[in-house]
PDB file of C-alpha atoms in Angstrom:
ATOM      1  CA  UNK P  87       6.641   4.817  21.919  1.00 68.00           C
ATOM      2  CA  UNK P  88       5.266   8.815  22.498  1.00 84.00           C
ATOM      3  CA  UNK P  89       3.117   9.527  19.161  1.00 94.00           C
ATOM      4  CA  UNK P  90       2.783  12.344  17.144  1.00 97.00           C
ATOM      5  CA  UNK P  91       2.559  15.532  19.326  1.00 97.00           C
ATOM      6  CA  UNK P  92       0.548  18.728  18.282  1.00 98.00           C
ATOM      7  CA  UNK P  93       0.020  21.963  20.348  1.00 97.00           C
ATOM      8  CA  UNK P  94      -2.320  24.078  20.361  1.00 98.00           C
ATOM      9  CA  UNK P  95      -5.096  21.413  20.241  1.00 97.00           C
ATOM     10  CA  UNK P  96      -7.640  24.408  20.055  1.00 97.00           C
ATOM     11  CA  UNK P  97      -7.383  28.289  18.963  1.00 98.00           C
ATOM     12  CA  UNK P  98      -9.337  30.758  18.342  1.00 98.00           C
ATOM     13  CA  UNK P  99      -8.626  33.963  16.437  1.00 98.00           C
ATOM     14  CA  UNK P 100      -9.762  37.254  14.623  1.00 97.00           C
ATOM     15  CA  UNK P 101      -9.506  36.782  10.986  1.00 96.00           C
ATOM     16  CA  UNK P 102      -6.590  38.327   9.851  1.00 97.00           C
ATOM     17  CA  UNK P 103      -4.915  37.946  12.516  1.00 98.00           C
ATOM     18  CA  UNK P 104      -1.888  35.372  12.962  1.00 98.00           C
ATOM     19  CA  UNK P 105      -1.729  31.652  14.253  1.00 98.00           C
ATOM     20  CA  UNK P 106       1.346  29.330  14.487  1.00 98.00           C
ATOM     21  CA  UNK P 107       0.772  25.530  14.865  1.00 98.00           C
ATOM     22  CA  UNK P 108       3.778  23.250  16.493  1.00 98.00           C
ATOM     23  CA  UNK P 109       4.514  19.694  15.733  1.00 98.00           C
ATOM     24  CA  UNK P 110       6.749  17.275  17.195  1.00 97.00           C
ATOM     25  CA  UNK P 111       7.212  13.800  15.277  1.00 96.00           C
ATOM     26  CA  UNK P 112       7.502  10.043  15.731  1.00 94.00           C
ATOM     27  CA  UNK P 113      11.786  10.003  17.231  1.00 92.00           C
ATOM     28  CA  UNK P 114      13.408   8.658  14.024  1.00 89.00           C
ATOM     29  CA  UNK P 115      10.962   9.791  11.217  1.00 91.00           C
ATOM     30  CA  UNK P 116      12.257  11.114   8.645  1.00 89.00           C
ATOM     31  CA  UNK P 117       9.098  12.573   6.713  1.00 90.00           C
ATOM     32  CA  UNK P 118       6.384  14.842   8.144  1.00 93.00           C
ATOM     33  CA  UNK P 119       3.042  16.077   6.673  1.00 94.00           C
ATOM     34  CA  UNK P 120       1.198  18.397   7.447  1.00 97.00           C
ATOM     35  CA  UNK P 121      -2.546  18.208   6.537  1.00 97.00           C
ATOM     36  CA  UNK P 122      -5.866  20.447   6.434  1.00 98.00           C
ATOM     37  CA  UNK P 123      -8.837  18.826   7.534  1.00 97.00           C
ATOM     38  CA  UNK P 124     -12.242  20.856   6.773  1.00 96.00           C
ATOM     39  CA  UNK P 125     -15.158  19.804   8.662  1.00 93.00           C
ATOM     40  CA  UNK P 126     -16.524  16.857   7.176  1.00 91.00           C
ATOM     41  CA  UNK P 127     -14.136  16.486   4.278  1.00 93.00           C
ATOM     42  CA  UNK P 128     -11.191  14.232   4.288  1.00 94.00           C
ATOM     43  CA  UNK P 129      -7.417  15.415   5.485  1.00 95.00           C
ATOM     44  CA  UNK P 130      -5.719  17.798   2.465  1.00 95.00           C
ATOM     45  CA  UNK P 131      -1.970  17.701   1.813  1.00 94.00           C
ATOM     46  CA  UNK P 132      -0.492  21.125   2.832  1.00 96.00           C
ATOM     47  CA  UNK P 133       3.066  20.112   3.049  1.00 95.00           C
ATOM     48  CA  UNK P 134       5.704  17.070   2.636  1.00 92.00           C
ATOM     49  CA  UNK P 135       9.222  17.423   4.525  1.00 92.00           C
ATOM     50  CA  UNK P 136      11.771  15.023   4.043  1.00 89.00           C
ATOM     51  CA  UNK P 137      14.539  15.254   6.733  1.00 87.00           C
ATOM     52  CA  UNK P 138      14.174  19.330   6.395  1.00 83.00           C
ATOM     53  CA  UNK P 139      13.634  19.418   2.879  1.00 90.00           C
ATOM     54  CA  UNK P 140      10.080  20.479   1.269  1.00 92.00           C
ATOM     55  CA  UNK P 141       8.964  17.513  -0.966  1.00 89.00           C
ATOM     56  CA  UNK P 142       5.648  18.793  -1.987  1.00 89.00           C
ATOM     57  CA  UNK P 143       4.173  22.106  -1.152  1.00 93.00           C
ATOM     58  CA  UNK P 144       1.725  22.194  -4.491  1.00 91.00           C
ATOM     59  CA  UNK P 145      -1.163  22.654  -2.593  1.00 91.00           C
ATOM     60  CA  UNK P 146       0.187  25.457   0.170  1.00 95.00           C
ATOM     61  CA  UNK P 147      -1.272  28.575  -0.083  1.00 95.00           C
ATOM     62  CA  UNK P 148       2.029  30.234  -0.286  1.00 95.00           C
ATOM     63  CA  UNK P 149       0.557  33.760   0.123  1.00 96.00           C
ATOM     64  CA  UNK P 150      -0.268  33.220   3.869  1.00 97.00           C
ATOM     65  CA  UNK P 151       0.644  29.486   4.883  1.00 98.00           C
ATOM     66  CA  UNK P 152       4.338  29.146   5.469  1.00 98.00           C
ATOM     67  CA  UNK P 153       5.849  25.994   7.345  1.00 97.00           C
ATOM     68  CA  UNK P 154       9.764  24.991   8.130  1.00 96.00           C
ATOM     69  CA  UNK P 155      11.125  21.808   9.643  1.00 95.00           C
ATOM     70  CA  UNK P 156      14.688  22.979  11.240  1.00 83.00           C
ATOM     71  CA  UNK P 157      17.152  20.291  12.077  1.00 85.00           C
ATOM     72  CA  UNK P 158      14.422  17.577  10.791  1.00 83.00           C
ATOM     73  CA  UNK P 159      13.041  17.071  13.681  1.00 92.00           C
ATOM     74  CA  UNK P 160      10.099  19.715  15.121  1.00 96.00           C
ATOM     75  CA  UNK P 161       7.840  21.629  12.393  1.00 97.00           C
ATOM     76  CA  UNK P 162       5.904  24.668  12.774  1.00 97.00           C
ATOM     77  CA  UNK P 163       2.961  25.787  10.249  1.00 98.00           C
ATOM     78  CA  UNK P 164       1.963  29.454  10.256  1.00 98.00           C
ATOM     79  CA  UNK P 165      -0.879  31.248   8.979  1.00 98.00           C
ATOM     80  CA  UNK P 166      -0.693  34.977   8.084  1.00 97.00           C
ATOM     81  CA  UNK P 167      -3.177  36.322   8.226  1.00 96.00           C
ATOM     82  CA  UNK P 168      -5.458  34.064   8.635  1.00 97.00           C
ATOM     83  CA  UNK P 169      -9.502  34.079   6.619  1.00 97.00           C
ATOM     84  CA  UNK P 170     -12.505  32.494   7.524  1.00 97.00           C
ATOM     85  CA  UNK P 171     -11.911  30.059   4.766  1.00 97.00           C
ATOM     86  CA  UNK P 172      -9.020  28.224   7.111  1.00 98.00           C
ATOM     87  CA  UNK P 173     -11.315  27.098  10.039  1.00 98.00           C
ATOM     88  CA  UNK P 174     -10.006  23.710   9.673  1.00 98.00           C
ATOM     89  CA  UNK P 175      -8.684  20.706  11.885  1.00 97.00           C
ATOM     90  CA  UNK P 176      -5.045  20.928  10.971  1.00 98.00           C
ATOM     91  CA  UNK P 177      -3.297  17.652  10.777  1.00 98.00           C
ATOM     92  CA  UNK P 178       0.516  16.496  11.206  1.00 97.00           C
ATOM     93  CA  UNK P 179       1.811  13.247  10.567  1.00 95.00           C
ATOM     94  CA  UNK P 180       5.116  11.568  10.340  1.00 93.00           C
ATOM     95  CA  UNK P 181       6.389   8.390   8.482  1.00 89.00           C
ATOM     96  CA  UNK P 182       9.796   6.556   8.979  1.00 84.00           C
ATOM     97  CA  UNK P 183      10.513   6.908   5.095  1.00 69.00           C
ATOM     98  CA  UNK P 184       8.736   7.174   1.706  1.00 57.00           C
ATOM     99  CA  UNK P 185       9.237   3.212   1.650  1.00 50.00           C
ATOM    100  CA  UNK P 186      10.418   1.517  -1.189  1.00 44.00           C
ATOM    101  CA  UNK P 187       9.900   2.397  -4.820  1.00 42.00           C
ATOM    102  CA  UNK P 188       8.311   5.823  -2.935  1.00 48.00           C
ATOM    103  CA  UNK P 189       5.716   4.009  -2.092  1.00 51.00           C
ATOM    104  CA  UNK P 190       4.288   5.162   1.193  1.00 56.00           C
ATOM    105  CA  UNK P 191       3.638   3.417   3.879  1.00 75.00           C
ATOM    106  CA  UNK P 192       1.777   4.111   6.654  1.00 86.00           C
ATOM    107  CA  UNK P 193       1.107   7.546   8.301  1.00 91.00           C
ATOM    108  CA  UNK P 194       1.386   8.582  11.761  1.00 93.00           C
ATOM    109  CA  UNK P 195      -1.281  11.286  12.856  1.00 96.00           C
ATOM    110  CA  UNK P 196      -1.621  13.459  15.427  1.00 97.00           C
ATOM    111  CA  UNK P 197      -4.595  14.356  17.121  1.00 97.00           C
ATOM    112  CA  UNK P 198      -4.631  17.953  14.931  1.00 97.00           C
ATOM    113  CA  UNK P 199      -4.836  21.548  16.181  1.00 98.00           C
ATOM    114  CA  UNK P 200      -8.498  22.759  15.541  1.00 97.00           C
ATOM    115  CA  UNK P 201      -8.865  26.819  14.628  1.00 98.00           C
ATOM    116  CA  UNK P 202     -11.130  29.142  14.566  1.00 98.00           C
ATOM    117  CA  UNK P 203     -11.298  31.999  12.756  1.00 98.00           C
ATOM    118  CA  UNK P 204     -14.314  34.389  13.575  1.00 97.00           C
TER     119      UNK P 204
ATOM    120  CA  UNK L 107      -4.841  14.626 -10.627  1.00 77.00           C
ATOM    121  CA  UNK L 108      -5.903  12.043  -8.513  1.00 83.00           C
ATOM    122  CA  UNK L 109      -9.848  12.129  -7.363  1.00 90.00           C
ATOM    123  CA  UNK L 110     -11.185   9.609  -5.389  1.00 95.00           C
ATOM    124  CA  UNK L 111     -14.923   9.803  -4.625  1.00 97.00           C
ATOM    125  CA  UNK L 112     -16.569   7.582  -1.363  1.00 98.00           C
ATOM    126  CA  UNK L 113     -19.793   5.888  -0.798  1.00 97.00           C
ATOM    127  CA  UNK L 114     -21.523   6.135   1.284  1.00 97.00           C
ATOM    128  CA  UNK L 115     -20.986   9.541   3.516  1.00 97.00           C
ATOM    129  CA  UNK L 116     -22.868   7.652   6.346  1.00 98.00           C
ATOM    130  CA  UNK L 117     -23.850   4.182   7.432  1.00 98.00           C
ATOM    131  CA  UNK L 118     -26.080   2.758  10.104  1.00 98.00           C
ATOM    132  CA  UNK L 119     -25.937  -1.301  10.827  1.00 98.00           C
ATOM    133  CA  UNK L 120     -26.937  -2.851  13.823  1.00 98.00           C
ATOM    134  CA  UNK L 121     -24.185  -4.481  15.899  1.00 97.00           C
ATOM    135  CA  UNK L 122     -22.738  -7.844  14.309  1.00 97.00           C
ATOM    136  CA  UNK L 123     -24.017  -6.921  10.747  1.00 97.00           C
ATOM    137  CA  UNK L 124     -21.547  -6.382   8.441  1.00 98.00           C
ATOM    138  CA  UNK L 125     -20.336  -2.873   6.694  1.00 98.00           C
ATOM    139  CA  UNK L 126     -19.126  -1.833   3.486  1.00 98.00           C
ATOM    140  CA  UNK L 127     -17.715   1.199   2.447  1.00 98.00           C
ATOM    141  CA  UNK L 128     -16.875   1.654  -1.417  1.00 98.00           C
ATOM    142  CA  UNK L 129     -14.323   4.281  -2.980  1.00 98.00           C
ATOM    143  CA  UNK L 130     -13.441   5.040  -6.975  1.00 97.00           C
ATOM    144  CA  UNK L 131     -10.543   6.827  -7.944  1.00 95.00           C
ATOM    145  CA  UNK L 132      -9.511   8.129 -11.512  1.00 93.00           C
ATOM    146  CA  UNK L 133      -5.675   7.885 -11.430  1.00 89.00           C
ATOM    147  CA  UNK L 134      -4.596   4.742 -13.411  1.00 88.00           C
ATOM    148  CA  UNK L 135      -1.076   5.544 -11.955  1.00 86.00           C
ATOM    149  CA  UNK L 136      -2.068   5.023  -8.432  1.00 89.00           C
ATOM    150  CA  UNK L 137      -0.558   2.026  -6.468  1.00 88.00           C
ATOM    151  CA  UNK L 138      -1.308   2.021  -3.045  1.00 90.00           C
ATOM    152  CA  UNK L 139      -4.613   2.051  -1.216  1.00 94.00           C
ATOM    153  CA  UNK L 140      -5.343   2.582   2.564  1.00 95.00           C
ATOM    154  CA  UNK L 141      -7.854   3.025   4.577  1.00 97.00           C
ATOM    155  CA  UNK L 142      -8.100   5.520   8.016  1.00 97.00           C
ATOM    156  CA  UNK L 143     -10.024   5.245  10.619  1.00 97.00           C
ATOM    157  CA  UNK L 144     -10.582   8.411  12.978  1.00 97.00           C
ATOM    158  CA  UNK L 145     -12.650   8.704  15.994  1.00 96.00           C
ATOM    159  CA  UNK L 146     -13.654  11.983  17.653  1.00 93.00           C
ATOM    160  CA  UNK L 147     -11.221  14.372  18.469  1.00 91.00           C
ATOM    161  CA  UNK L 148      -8.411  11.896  17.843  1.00 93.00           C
ATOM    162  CA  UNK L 149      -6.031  11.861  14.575  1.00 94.00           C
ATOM    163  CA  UNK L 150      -6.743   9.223  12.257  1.00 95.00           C
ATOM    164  CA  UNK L 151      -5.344   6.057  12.373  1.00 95.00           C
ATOM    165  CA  UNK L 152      -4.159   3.175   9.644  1.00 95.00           C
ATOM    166  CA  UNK L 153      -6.460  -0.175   9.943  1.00 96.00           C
ATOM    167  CA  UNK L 154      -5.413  -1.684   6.506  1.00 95.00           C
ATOM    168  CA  UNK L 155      -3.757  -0.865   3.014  1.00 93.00           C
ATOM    169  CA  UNK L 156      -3.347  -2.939  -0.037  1.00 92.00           C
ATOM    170  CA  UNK L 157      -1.116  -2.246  -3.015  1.00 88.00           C
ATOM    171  CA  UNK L 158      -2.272  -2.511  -6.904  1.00 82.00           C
ATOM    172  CA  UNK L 159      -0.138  -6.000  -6.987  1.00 81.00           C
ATOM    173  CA  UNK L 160      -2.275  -7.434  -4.959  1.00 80.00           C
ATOM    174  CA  UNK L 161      -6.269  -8.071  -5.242  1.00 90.00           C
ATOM    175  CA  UNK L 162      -7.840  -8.726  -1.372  1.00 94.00           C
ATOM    176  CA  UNK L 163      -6.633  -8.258   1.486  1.00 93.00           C
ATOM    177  CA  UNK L 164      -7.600  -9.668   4.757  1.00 95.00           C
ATOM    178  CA  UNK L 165      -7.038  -8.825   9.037  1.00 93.00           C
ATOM    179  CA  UNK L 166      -9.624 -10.330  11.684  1.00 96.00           C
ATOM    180  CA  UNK L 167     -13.071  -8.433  10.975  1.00 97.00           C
ATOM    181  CA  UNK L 168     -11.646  -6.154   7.963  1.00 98.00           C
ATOM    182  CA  UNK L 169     -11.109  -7.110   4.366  1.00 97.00           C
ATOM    183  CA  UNK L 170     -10.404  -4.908   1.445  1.00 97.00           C
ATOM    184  CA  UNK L 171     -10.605  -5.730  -1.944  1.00 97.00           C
ATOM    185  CA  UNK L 172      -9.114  -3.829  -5.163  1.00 96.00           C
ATOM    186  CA  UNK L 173     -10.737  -3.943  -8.697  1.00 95.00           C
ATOM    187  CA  UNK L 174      -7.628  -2.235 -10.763  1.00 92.00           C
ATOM    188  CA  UNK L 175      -9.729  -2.448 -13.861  1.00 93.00           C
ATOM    189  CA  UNK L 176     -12.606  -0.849 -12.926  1.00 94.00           C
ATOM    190  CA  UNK L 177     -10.655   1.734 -10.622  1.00 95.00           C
ATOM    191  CA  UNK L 178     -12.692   1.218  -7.185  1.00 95.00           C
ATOM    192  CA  UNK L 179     -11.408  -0.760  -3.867  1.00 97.00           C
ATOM    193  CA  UNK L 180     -13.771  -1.655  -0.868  1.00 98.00           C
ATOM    194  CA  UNK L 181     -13.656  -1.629   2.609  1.00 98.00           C
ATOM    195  CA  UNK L 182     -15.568  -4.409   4.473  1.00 98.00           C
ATOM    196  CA  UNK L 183     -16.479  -5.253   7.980  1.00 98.00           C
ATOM    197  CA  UNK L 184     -17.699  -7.826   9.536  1.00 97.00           C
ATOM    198  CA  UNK L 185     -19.407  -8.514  12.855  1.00 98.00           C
ATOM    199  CA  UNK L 186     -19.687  -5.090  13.421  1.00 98.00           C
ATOM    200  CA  UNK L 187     -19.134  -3.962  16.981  1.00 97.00           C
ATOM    201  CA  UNK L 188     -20.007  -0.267  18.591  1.00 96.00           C
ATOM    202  CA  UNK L 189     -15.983   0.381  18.943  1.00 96.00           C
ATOM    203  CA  UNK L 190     -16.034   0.152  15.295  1.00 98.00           C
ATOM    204  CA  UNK L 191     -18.322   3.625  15.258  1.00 98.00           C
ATOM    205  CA  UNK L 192     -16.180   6.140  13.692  1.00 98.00           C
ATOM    206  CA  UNK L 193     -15.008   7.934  10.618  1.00 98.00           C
ATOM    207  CA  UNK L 194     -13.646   5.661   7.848  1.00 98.00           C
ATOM    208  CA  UNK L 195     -11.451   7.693   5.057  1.00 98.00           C
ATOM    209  CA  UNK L 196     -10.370   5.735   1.536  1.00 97.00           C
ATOM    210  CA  UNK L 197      -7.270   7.088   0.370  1.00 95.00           C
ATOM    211  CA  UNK L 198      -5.224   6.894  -2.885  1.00 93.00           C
ATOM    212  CA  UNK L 199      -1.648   7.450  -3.611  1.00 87.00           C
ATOM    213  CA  UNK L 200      -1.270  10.002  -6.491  1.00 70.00           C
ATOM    214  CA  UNK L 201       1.104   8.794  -9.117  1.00 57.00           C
ATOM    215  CA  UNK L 202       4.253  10.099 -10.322  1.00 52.00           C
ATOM    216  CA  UNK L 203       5.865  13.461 -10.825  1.00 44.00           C
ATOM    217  CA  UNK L 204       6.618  15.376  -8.008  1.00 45.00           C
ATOM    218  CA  UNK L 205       4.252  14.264  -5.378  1.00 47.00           C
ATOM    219  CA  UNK L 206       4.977  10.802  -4.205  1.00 50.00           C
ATOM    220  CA  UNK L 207       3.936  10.172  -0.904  1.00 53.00           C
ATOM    221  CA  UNK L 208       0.825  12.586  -1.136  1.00 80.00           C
ATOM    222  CA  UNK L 209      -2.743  10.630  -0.870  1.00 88.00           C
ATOM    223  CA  UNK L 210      -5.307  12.099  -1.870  1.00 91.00           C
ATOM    224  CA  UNK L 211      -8.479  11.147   0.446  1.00 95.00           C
ATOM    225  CA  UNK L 212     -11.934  10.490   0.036  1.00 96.00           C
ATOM    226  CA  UNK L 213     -14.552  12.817   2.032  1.00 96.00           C
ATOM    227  CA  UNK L 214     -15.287  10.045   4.257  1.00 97.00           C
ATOM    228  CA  UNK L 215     -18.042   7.611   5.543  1.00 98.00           C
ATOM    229  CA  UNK L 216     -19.885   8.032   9.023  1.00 98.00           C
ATOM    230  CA  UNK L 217     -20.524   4.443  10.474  1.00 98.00           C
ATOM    231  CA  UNK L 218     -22.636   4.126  13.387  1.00 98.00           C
ATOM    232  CA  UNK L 219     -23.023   0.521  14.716  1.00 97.00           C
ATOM    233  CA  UNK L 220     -26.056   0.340  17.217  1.00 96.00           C
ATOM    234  CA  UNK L 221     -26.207  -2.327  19.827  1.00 92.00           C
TER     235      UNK L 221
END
């Protein structure tokens, strides 16, 4: 079974300038994440999709993140413009549901898209 | 909101020792615990989870226990081998309201296993 796929898996950019991230889930899951990880921190909820319906986007800086999941399937996550702040490994992951009673199971990571911002 | 703090942020043991990693988290609410490991350049990946209805939990070499009382749950390895060298992240499911599904992680724990 393919795994989480994530392209870029490295980029490197001018601050302010723009950077768009592409994810392509586990075939059949129907909730994707997507995640900032800062180096040496732990992995930061960004963004919940369910089918292509945003779940949780609490913690999205909504001023220059923005991320869509059309047709539930693929998900991009763009950053506009982008600071030095958001040199980060950025994380997607899928799940096959939120599980029972909403509890979630487990999640299915990709190996992230790491940016730069200089 | 949910906090969860992890101890220790690195950990040396020689090979066939065993390891323990050791995470708090202040959400009463929370219900579901699991534990990440990620190697180098890779995503990470689920080794075990255990749920607040349940206090130890148990797969070959790893174990995790879960004090609901005391609000902390524990990651422990034993006979230690170098594959088992990587990044270990705690995580805790926030409770209610609007964010089910999100887990809030712990800043992670370095372990190094020398042969």
């Amino acid at each position: 079974e393919a795994g989480v796929a994530q392209s870029p898996r490295y980029k490197i950019i001018e601050k302010r300038q723009s950077v768009a991230f592409w994810c392509n889930p586990i075939s059949g899951h129907a909730t994707l994440y997507w995640y900032q990880q800062i180096l040496g921190q732990g992995p930061k909820l960004l963004i919940q999709f369910q089918n292509n319906g945003v779940v949780d986007d609490s913690q999205l800086p909504k001023d220059r993140f923005s991320a869509e999941r059309l047709k539930g399937v693929d998900s991009t996550l763009k950053i506009q413009p982008a600071k030095l702040e958001d040199s980060a490994v950025y994380l997607c992951a899928s799940s096959p549901s939120r599980g029972a009673g909403g509890i979630t199971g487990e999640l299915f990571f990709g190996e992230g898209s790491r940016l730069t911002v200089l | 909101g949910e906090n969860v703090e992890q101890h220790p942020s690195t950990l040396s043991v020689q090979e066939g020792d065993s390891a323990v990693i050791k995470c708090t988290y202040s959400d009463s609410a929370s219900n579901y615990f699991p534990w990440y490991k990620q190697e180098l350049g890779k995503g990470p990946q689920l080794i075990i989870d255990i749920r607040s209805n349940v206090g130890e939990k148990k797969d070959q070499r790893i174990a995790v226990t879960l004090n609901k009382t005391a609000k902390h749950f524990s990651l422990h390895i034993t006979e230690t081998q170098p594959e088992d060298s990587a990044v270990y992240f705690c995580a805790a499911k926030a409770g209610g309201g609007g964010s089910q599904g999100n887990l809030i992680f712990g800043k992670g724990t370095k372990l190094s296993v020398k042969p």
